[in-house]
PDB file of C-alpha atoms in Angstrom:
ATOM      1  CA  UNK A  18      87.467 106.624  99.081  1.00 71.00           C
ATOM      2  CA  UNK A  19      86.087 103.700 100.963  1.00 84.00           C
ATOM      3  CA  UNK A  20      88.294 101.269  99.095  1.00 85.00           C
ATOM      4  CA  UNK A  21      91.354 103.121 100.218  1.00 87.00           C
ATOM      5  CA  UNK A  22      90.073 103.191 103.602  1.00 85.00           C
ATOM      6  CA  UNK A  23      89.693  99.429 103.329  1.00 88.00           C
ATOM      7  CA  UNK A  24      92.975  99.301 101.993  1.00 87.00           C
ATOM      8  CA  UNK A  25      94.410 101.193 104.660  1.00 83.00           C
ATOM      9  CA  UNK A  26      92.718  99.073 107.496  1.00 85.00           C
ATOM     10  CA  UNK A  27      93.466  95.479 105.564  1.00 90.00           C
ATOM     11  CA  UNK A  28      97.216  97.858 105.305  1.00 87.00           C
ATOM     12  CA  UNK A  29      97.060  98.027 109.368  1.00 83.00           C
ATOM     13  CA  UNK A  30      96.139  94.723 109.934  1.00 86.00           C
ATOM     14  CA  UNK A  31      99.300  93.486 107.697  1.00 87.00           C
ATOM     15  CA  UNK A  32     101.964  95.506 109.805  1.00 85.00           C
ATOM     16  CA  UNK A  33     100.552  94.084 112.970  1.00 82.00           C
ATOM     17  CA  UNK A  34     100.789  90.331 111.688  1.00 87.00           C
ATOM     18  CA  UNK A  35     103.933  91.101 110.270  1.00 87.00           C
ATOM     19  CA  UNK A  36     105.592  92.675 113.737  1.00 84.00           C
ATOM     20  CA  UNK A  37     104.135  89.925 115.233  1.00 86.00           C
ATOM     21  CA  UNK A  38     106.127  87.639 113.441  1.00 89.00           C
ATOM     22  CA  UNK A  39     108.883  88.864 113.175  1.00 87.00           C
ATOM     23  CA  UNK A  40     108.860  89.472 116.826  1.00 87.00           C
ATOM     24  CA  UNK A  41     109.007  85.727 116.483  1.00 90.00           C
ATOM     25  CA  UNK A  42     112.102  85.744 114.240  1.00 92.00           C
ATOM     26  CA  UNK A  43     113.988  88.114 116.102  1.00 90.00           C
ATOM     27  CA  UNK A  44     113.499  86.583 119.859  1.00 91.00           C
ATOM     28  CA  UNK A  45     114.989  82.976 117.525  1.00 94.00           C
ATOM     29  CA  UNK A  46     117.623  84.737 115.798  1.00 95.00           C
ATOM     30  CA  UNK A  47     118.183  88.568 116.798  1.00 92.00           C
ATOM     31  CA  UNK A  48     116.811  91.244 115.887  1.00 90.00           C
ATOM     32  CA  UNK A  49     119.187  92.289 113.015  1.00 90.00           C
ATOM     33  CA  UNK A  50     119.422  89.485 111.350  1.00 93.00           C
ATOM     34  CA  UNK A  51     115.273  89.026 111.250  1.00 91.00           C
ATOM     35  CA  UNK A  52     115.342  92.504 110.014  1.00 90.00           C
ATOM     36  CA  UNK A  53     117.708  91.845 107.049  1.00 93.00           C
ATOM     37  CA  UNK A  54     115.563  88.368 106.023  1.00 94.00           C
ATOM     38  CA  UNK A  55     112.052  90.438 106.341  1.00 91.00           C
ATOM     39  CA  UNK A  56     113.601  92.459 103.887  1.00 92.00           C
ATOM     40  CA  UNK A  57     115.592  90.072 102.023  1.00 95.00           C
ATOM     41  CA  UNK A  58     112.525  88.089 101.214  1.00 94.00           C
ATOM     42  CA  UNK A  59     110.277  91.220 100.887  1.00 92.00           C
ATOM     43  CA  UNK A  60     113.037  91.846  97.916  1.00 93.00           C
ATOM     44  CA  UNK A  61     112.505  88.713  96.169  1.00 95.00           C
ATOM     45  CA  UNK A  62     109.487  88.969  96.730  1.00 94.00           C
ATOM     46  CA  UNK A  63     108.439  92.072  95.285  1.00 92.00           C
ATOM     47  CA  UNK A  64     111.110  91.637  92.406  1.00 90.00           C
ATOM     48  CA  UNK A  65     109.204  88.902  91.247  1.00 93.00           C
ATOM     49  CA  UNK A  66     106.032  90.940  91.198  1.00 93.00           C
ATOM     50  CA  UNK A  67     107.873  93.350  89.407  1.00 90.00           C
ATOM     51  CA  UNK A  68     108.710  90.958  86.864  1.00 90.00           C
ATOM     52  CA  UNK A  69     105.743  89.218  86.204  1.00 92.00           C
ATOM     53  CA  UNK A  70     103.786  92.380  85.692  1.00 91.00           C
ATOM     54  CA  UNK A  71     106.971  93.731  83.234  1.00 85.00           C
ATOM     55  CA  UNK A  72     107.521  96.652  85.741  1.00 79.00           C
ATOM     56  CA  UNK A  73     111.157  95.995  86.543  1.00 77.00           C
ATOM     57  CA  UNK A  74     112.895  98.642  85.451  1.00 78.00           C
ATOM     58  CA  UNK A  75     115.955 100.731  86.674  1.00 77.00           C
ATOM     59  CA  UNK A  76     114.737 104.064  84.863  1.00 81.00           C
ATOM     60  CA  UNK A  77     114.418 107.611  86.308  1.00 82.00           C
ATOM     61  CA  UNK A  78     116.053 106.343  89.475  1.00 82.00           C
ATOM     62  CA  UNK A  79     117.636 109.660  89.768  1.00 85.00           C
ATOM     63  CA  UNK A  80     114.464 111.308  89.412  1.00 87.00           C
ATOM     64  CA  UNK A  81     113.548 110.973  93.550  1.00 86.00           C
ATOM     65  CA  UNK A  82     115.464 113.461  95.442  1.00 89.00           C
ATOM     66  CA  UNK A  83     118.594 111.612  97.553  1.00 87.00           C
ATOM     67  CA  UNK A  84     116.885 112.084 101.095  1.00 88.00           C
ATOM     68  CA  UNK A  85     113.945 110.102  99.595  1.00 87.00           C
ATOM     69  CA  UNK A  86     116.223 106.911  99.393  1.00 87.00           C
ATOM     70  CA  UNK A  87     116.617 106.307 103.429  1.00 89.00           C
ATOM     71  CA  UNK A  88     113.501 105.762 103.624  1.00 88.00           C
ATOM     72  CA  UNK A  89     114.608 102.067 102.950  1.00 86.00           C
ATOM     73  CA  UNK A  90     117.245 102.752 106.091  1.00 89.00           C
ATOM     74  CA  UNK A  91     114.405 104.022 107.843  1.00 89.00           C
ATOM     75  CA  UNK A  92     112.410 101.218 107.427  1.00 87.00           C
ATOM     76  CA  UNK A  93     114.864  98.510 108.049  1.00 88.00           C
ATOM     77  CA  UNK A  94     115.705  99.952 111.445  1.00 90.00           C
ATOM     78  CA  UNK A  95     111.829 100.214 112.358  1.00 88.00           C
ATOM     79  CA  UNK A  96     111.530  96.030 111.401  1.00 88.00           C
ATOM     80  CA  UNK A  97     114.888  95.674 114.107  1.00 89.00           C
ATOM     81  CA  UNK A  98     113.311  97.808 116.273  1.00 90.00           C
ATOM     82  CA  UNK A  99     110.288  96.236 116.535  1.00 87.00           C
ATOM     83  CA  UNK A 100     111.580  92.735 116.632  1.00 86.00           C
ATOM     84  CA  UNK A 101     113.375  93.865 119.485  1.00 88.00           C
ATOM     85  CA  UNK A 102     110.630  95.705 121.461  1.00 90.00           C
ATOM     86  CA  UNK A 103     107.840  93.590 120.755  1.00 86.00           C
ATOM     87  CA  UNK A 104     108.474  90.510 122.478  1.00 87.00           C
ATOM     88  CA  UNK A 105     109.577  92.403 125.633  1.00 87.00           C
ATOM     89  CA  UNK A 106     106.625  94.792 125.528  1.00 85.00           C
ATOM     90  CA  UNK A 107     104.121  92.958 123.693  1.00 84.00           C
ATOM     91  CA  UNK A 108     101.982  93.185 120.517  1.00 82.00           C
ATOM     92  CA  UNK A 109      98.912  95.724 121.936  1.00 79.00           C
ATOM     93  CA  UNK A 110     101.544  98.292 123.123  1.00 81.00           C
ATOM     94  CA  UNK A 111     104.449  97.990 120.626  1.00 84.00           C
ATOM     95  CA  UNK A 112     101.735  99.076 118.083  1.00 82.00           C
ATOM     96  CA  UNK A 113      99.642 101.783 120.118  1.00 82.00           C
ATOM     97  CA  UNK A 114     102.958 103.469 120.937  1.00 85.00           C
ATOM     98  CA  UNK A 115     104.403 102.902 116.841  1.00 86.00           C
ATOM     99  CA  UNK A 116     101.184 104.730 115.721  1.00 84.00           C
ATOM    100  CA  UNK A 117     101.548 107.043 118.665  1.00 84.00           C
ATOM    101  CA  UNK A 118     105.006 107.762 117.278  1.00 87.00           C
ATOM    102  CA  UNK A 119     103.654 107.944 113.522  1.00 86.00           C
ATOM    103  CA  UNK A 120     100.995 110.532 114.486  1.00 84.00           C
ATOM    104  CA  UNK A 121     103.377 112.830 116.295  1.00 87.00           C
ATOM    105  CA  UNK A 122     105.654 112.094 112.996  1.00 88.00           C
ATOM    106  CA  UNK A 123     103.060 113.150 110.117  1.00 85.00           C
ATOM    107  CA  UNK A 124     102.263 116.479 113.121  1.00 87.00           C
ATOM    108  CA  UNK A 125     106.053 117.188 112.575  1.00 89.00           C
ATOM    109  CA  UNK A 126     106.248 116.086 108.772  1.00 88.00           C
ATOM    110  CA  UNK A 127     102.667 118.841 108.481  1.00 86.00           C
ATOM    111  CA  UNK A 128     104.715 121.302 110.135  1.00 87.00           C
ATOM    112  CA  UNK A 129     107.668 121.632 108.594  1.00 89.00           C
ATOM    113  CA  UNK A 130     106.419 120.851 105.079  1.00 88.00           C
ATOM    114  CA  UNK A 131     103.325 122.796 105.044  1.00 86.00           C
ATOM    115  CA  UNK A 132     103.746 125.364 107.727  1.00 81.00           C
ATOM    116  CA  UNK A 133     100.317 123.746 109.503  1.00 79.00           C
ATOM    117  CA  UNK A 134     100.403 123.591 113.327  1.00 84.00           C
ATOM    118  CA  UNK A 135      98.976 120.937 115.415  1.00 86.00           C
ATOM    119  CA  UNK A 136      95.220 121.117 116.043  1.00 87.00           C
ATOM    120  CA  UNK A 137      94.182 120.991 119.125  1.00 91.00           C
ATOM    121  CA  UNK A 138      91.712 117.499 118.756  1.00 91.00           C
ATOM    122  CA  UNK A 139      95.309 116.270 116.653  1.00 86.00           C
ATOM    123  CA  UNK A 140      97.017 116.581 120.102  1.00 88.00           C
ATOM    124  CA  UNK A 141      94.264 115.439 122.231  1.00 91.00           C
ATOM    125  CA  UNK A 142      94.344 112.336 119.821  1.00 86.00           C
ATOM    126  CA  UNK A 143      98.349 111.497 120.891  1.00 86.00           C
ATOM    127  CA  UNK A 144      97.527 112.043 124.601  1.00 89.00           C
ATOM    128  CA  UNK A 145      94.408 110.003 124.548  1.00 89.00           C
ATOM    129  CA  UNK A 146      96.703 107.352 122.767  1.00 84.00           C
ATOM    130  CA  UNK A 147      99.217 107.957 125.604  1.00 83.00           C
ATOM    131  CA  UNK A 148      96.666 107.342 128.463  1.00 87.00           C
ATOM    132  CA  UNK A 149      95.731 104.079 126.400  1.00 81.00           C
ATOM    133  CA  UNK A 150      99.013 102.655 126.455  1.00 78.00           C
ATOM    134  CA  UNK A 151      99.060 103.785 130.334  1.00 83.00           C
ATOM    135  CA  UNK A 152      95.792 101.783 131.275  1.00 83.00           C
ATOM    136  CA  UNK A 153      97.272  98.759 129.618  1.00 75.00           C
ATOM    137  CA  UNK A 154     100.776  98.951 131.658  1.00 75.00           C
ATOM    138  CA  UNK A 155      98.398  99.683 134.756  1.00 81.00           C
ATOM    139  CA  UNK A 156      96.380  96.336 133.756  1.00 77.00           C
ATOM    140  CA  UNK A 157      99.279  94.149 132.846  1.00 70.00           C
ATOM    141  CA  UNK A 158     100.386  95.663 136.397  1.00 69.00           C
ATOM    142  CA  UNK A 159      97.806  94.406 138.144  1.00 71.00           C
ATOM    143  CA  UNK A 160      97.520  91.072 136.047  1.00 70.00           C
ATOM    144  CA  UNK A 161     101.102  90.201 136.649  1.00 69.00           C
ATOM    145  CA  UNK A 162     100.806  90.706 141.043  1.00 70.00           C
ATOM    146  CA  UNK A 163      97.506  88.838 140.902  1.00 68.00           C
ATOM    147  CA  UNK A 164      95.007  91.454 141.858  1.00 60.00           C
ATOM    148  CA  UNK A 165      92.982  91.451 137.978  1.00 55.00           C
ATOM    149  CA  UNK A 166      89.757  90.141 138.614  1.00 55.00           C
ATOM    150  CA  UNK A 167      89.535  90.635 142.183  1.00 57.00           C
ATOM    151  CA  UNK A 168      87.240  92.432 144.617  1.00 54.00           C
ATOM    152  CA  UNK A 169      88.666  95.214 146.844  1.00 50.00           C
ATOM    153  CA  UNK A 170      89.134  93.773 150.492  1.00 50.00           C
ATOM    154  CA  UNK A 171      86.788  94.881 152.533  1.00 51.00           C
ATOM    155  CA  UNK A 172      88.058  96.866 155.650  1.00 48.00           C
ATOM    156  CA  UNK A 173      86.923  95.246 159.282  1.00 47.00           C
TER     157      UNK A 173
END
């Protein structure tokens, strides 16, 4: 277990680098058009894994179920998305409010497939989340008029 939680971290820690560049790519050439090279060389680049451990293959495609396939749609409009949003609202909130959105996602995704409703500490997690990505707006606030840093005036 604690190498998939390793993996899962080191997993994290991937996505953010990779937003963050990409953020990069879109503010130089759009959003949609980083979005189709992150995936374009994310092709070639796993195809060539695939064939130098001999696991290309186009078998038992039609074994997933069809809604399982737009999960590649799904995940080519989260790289535009972020490549859009992350230069305008930074790299510490674009990612507290995409796992924000993720964790109100797998509540939804429990729901529906497994008939589990949202725990209470589940919830409190999102809103605690929520009230992060509050204090930083309220920060950036305060860095952007010049008051970060500085001691209340002192009345009289």
């Amino acid at each position: 277990m604690s190498g998939s939680i390793f993996l899962a971290l080191l997993n994290g820690l991937l996505i953010g680098l990779s937003r963050a560049l990409n953020g990069k790519l879109g503010l130089a050439i759009g959003p949609l058009r980083a979005s189709f090279w992150n995936h374009f060389i994310g092709f070639v680049f796993l195809a060539a894994v695939l064939i130098v451990l001999g696991g290309w293959s186009v078998e038992n495609l039609s074994a997933a179920p069809a809604l399982a396939w737009l999960g590649g749609t799904f995940g080519a409009l989260f790289v535009a998305t972020n490549s859009l949003v992350l230069p305008r609202l930074g790299a510490i909130r674009t990612v507290v409010l995409v796992i924000c959105g993720q964790m109100v996602a797998g509540l939804l995704i429990d729901y529906c497939a497994n008939d589990a409703a949202p725990e209470p500490l589940q919830l409190a997690g999102i809103a605690i989340i929520m009230l992060g990505v509050l204090a930083a707006r309220l920060s950036g606030a305060r860095k952007a008029s010049g008051t970060a840093g500085q001691p209340a005036a002192k009345a009289g």
